[in-house]
Coordinates of C-alpha atoms in Angstrom, one line a residue:
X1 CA -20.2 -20.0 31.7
X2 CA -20.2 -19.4 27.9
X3 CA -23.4 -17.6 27.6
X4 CA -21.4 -14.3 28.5
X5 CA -19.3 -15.3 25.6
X6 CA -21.8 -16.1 23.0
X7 CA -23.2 -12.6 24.1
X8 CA -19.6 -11.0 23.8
X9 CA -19.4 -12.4 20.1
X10 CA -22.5 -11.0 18.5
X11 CA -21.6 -7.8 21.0
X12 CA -18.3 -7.4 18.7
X13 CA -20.3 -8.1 15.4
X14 CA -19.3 -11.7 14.9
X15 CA -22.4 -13.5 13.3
X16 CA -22.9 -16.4 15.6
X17 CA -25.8 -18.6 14.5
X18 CA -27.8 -21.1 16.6
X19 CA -26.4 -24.2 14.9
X20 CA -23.2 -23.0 15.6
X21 CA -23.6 -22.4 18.8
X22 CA -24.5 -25.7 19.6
X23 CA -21.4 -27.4 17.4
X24 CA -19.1 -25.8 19.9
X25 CA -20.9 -27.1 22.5
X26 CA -21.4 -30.6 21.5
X27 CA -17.9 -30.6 20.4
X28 CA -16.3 -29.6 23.9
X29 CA -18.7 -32.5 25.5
X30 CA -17.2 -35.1 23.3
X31 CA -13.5 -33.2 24.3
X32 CA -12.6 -32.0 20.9
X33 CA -10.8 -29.1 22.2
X34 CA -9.1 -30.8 25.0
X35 CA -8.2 -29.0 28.2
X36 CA -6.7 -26.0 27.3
X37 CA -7.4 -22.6 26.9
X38 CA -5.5 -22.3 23.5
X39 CA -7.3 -25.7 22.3
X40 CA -10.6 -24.0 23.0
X41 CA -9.3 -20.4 21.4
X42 CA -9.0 -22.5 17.8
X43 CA -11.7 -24.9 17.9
X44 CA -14.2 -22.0 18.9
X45 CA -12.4 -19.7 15.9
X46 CA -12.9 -22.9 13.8
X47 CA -16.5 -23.2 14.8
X48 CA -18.0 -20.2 15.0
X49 CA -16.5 -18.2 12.4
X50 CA -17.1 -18.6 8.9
X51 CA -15.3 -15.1 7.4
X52 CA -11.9 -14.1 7.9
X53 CA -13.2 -10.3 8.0
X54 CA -14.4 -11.2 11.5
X55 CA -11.6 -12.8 13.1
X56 CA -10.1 -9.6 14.6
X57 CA -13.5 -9.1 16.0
X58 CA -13.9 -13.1 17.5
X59 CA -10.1 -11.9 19.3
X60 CA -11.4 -9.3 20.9
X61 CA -14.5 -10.9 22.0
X62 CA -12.4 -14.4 23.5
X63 CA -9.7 -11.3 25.0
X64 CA -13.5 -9.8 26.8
X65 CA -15.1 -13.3 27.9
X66 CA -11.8 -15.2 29.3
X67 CA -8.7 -13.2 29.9
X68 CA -6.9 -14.4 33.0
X69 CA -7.5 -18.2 32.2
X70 CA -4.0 -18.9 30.7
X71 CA -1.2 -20.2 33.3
X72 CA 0.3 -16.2 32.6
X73 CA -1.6 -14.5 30.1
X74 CA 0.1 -11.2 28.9
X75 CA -4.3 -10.3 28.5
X76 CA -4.7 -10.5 32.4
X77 CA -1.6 -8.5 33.2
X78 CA -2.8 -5.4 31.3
X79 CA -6.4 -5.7 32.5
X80 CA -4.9 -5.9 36.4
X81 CA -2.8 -2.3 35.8
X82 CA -3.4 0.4 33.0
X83 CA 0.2 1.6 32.7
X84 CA 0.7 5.8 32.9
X85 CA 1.4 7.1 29.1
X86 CA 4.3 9.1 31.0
X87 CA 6.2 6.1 32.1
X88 CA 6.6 5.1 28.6
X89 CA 7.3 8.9 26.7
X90 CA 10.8 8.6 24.5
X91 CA 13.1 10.5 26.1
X92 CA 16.8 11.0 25.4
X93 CA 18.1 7.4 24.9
X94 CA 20.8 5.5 26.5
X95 CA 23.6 4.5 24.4
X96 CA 25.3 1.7 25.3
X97 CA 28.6 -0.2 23.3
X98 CA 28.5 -3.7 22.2
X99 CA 30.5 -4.8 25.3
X100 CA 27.5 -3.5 27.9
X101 CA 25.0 -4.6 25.8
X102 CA 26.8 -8.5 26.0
X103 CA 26.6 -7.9 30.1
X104 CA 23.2 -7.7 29.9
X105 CA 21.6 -10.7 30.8
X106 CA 18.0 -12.6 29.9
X107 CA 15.7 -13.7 32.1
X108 CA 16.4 -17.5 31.3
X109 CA 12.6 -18.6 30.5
X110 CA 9.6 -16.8 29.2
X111 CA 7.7 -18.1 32.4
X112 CA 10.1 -16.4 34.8
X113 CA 10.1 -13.1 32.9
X114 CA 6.1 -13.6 33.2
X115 CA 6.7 -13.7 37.0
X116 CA 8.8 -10.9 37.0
X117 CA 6.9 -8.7 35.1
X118 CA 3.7 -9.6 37.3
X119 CA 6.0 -8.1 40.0
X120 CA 7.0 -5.0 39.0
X121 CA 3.4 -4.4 37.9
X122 CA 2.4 -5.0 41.4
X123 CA 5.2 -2.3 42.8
X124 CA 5.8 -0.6 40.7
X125 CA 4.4 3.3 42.0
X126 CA 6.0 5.9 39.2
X127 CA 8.3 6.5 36.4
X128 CA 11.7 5.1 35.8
X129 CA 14.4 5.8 32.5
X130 CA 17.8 4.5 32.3
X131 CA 17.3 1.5 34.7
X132 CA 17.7 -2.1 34.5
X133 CA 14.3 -3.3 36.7
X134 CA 11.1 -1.6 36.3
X135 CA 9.1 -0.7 33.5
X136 CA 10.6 1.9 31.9
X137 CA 12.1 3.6 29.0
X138 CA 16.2 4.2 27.4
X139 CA 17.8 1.2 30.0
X140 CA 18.5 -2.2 30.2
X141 CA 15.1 -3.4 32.2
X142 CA 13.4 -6.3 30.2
X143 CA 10.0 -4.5 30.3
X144 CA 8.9 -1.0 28.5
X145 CA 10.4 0.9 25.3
X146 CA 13.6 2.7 23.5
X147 CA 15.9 0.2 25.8
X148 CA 18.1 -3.1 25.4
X149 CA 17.3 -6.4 26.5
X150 CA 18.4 -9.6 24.7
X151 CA 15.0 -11.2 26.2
X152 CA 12.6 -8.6 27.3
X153 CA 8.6 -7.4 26.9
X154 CA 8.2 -4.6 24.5
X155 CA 5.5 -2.0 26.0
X156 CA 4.7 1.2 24.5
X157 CA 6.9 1.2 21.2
X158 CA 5.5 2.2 17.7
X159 CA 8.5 -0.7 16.5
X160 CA 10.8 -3.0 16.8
X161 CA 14.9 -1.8 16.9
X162 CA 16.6 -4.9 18.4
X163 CA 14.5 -7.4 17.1
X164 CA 14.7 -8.9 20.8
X165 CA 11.6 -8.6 22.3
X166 CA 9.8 -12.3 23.0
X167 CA 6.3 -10.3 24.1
X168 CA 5.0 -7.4 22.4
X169 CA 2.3 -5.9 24.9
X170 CA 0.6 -3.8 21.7
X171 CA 0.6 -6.5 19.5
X172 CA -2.8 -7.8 18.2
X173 CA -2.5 -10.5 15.8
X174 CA -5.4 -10.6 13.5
X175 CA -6.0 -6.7 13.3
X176 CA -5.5 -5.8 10.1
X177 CA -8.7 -8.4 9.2
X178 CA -11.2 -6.4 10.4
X179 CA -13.2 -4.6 7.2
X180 CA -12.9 -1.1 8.2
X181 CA -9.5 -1.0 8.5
X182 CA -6.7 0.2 5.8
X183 CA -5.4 -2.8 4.1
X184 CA -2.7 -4.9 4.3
X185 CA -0.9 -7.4 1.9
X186 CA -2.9 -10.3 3.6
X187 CA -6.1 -8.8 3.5
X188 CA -6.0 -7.5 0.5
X189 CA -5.3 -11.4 -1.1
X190 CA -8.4 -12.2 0.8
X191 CA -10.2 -9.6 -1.1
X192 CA -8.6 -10.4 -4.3
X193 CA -9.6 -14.0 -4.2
X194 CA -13.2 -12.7 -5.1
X195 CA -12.2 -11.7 -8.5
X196 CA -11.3 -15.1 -9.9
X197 CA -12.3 -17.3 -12.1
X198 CA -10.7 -20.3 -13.0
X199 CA -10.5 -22.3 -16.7
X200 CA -9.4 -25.4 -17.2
X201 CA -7.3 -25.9 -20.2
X202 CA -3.5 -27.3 -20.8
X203 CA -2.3 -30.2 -20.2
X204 CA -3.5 -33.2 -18.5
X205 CA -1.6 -33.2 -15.5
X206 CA -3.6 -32.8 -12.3
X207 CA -5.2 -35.2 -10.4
X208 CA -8.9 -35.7 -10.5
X209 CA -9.2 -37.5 -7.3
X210 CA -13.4 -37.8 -7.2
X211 CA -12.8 -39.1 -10.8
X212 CA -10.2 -41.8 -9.8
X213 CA -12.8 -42.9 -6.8
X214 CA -15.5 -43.5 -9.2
X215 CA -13.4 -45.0 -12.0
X216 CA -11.9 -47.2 -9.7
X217 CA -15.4 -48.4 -8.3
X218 CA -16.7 -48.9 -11.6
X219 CA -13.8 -50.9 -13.4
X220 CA -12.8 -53.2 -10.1
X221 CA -9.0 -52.1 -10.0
X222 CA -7.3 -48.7 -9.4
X223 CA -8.1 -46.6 -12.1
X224 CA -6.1 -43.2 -12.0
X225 CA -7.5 -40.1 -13.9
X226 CA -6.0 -36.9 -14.6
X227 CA -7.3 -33.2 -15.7
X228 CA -5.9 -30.5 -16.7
X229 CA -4.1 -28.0 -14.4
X230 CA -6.3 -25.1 -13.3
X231 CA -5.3 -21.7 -14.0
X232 CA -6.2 -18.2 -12.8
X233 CA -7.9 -16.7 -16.5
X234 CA -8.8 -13.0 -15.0
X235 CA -7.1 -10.8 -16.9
X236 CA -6.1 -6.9 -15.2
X237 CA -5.3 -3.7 -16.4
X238 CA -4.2 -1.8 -13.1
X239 CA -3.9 2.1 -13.6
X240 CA -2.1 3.6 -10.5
X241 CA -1.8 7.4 -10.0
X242 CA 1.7 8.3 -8.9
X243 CA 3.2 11.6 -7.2
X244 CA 2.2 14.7 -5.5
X245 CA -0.9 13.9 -2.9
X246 CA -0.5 10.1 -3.6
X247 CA 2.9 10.2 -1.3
X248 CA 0.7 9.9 1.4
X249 CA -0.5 6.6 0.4
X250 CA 2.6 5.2 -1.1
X251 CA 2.3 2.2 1.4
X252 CA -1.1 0.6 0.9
X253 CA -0.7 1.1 -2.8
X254 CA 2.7 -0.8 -2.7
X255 CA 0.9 -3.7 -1.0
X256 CA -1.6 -3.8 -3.4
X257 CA 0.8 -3.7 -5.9
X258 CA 2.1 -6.6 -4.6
X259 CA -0.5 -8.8 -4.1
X260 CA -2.8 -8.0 -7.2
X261 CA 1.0 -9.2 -8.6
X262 CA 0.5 -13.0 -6.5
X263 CA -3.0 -13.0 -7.4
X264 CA -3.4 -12.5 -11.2
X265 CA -1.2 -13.9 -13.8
X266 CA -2.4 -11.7 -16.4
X267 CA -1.9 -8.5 -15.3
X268 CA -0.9 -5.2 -16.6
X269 CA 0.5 -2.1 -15.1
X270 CA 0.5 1.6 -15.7
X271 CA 1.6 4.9 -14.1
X272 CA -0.3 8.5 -14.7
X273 CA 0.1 11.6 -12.4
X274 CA -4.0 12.9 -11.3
X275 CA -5.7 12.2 -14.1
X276 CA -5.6 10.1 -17.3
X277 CA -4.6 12.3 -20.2
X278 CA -2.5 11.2 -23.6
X279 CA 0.4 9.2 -22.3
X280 CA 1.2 6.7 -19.6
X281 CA 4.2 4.9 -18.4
X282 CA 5.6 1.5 -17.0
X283 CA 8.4 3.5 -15.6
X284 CA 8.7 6.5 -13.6
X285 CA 12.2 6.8 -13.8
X286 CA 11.1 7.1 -17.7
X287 CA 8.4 8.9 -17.7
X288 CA 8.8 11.8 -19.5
X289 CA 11.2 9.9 -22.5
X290 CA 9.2 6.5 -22.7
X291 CA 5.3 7.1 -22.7
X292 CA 3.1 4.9 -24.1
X293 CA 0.1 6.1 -26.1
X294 CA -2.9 5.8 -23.9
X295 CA -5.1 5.1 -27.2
X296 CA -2.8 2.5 -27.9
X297 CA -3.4 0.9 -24.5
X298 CA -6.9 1.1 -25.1
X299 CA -6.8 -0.4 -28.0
X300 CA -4.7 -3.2 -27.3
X301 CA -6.4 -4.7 -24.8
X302 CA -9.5 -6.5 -25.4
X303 CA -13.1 -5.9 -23.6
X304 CA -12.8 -8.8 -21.2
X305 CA -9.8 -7.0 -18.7
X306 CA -10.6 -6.0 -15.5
X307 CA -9.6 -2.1 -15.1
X308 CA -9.0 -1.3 -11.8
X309 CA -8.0 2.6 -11.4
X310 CA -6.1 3.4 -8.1
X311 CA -5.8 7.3 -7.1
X312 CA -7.2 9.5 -4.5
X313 CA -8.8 11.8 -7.1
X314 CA -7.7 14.7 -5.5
X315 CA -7.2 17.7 -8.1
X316 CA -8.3 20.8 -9.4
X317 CA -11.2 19.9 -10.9
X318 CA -10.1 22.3 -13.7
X319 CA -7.8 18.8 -13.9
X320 CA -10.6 16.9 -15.0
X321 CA -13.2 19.7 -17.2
X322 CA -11.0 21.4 -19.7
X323 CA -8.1 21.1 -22.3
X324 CA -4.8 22.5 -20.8
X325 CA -5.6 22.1 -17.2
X326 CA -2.9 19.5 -16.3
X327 CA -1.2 20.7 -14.1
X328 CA 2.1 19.3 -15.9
X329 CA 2.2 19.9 -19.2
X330 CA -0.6 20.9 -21.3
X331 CA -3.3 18.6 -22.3
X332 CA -4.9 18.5 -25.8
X333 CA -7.9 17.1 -24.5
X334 CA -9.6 17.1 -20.9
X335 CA -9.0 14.5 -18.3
X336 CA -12.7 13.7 -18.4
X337 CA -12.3 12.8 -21.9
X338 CA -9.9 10.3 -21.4
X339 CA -11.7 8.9 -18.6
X340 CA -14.9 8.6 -20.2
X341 CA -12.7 6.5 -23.1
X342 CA -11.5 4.7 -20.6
X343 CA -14.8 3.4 -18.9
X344 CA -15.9 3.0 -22.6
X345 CA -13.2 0.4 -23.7
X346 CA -13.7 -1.7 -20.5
X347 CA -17.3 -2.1 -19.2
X348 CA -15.9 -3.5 -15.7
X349 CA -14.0 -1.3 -14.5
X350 CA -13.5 0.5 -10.7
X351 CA -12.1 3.4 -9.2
X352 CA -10.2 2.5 -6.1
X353 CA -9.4 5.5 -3.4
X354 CA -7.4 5.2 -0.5
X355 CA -8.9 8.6 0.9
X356 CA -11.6 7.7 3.7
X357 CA -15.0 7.7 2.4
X358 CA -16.3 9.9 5.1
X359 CA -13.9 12.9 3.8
X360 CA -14.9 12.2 -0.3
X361 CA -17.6 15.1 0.0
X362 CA -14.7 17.5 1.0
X363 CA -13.4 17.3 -2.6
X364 CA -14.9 18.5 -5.6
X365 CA -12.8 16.1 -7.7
X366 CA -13.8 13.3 -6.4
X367 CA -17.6 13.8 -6.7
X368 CA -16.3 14.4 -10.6
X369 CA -14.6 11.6 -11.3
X370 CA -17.2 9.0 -9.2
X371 CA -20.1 10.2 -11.3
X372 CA -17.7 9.8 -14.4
X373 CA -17.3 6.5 -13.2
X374 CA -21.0 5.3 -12.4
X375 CA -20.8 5.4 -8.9
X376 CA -18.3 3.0 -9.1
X377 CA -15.6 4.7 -7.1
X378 CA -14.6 2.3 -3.6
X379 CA -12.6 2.9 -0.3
X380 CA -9.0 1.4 -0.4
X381 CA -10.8 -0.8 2.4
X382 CA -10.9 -4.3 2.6
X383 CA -14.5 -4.0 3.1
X384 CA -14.6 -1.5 -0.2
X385 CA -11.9 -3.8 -1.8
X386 CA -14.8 -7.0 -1.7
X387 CA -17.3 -4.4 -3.3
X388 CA -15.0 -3.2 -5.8
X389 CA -14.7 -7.3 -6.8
X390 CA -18.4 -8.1 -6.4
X391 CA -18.7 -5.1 -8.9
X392 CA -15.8 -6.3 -11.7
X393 CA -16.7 -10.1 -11.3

């Protein structure tokens, strides 16, 4: 019976190797996963994958191979009935005051609003809005979108209003793992991870386990040693282009923000609108009244930081190739210049883009910066994200 799913796995791209393989099985002979269908789900995650990237892709090869074993798996109750987009189109909404929503009972268990929604999927013949049974939209029901219900399934619905729902029906946990995806703040730690490098220096004030084993061993009597604290040494200058076209990717750039902030200690920040010309800021709020120098940037930081440029490189190229062409003030010297000074002070360096890679030949910009940049321009993927620190490490 697990042939189908050992098919199913390298079917979805999950590398499944022979010796593998056979660790899951020997491991469910011996009872390792005991006799349930989520005790199997995480030993075979823990056995046969070896990447986070592909853990989105081992979900939807387990959802394939074995939906409809759980007692009421929410899996089995979409594959029975593919619901009509219709029944679940936002219409007007019902309001409803704080004293109906309080009349509005729960179901009482999560079990028995399994049962019931089995039930309505099975009678269930057309649309219904306003109601307080079927699956539906604007009512009270427990089951479909844009309604109330202090314990209900959530079906249909780009987001959460209530914060009530105990099931989301669209909800697939490890999604945002998968390498061809836009990033999120977990993957993009995952990613980031890849970049360091650790130093030992400090104080003395970790402990060396393996050390204590084999001083201990040696000396007859417990013989505690200590080392000192590691620490993350990569240091990061992060350039991050701000305003006009980069609105649309003020999201994914926030989360990387954010993480490459948890990942690196030694990090550095700066603001610039397109391109890199004289002057960039810390502050948007200030940007126009406190600039700092970009040779002075250049020059204060030494060889060994990690530049990591973030824009979509999406300009006129006239932005780029001559004096003047900013398309904010006037620039003594071309963008290209700059950049070229910039590639120049620090040899590892990377051009991230959150504009899909399949759309960078639409723009002549971006062709333009990439070759100032050695070909070293990446997708604001995670998959392009790993390059990018392959690339600087």
């Amino acid at each position: 019976m697990f042939l189908p799913f050992l098919d199913s796995l390298r079917r979805n791209g999950v590398p499944v190797s022979l010796r593998e393989w056979l660790d899951l099985i020997a491991g469910l002979q011996a009872g390792v996963a005991g006799w349930t269908v989520e005790g199997f789900y995480h030993f075979a995650r823990v056995a046969l994958v070896k990447d986070e990237r592909h853990l989105d892709r081992f979900d939807r090869a387990f959802s394939e191979s074995f939906s409809g074993l759980a007692e009421i798996p929410l899996e089995s109750l979409v594959s029975e009935r593919a619901l009509p987009r219709e029944w679940l189109e936002k219409l007007p909404e019902k309001l409803l005051s704080d004293e109906e929503k309080a009349a509005v009972q729960g179901s009482g268990s999560f079990e028995a609003l399994m049962e019931a929604l089995r039930a309505r999927l099975a009678e269930q013949q057309g649309r219904h809005q306003g109601g307080s049974k079927w699956v539906g939209t604007a009512g009270t029901s427990p089951f479909g979108a844009y309604g109330y219900n202090p314990e209900g399934v959530r079906i249909g619905q780009d987001a959460s209003r209530h914060r009530r729902a105990v099931k989301v029906w669209d909800k697939r946990e490890f999604r945002d793992f998968d390498d061809s995806v836009a990033l999120g703040t977990r993957n993009i730690k995952v990613a980031l991870k890849r970049l360091r490098q650790w130093a030992r220096h400090g104080a003395a004030e970790e402990l060396d386990l393996p050390a204590t084993i084999r001083a201990s061993a040696d000396h007859g009597y417990i013989d505690v040693q200590t080392r000192p604290e590691r620490r993350n040494a990569v240091k990061v200058l992060l350039f991050l282009d701000v305003g006009g076209s980069m609105d649309d990717h003020i999201r994914v750039v926030d989360e990387l923000f954010s993480a490459a902030r948890a990942e690196f200690k030694h990090m550095q920040h700066f603001y610039f609108h397109n391109c890199l010309y004289e002057g960039l800021w810390t502050d948007n709020r200030r940007r126009w009244t406190e600039q700092t120098p970009t040779l002075e940037v250049l020059n204060r930081f030494g060889r060994d930081y990690k530049c990591v440029v973030v824009g979509d490189a999406s300009m006129s190229p006239y932005e780029i190739a001559v004096p003047g062409g900013a398309n904010e003030h006037w620039n003594p010297e071309s963008g290209e210049t700059w950049l070229r000074r910039l590639t120049g002070a620090f040899p590892d360096h990377v051009w991230l883009n959150p504009v899909p890679e399949a759309h960078w030949h639409r723009t002549q910009s971006i062709a333009m910066i990439g070759h100032i940049f050695e070909n070293r321009m990446m997708p604001l993927t995670l998959d392009g994200l790993t390059r990018a620190m392959r690339v600087l490490g």
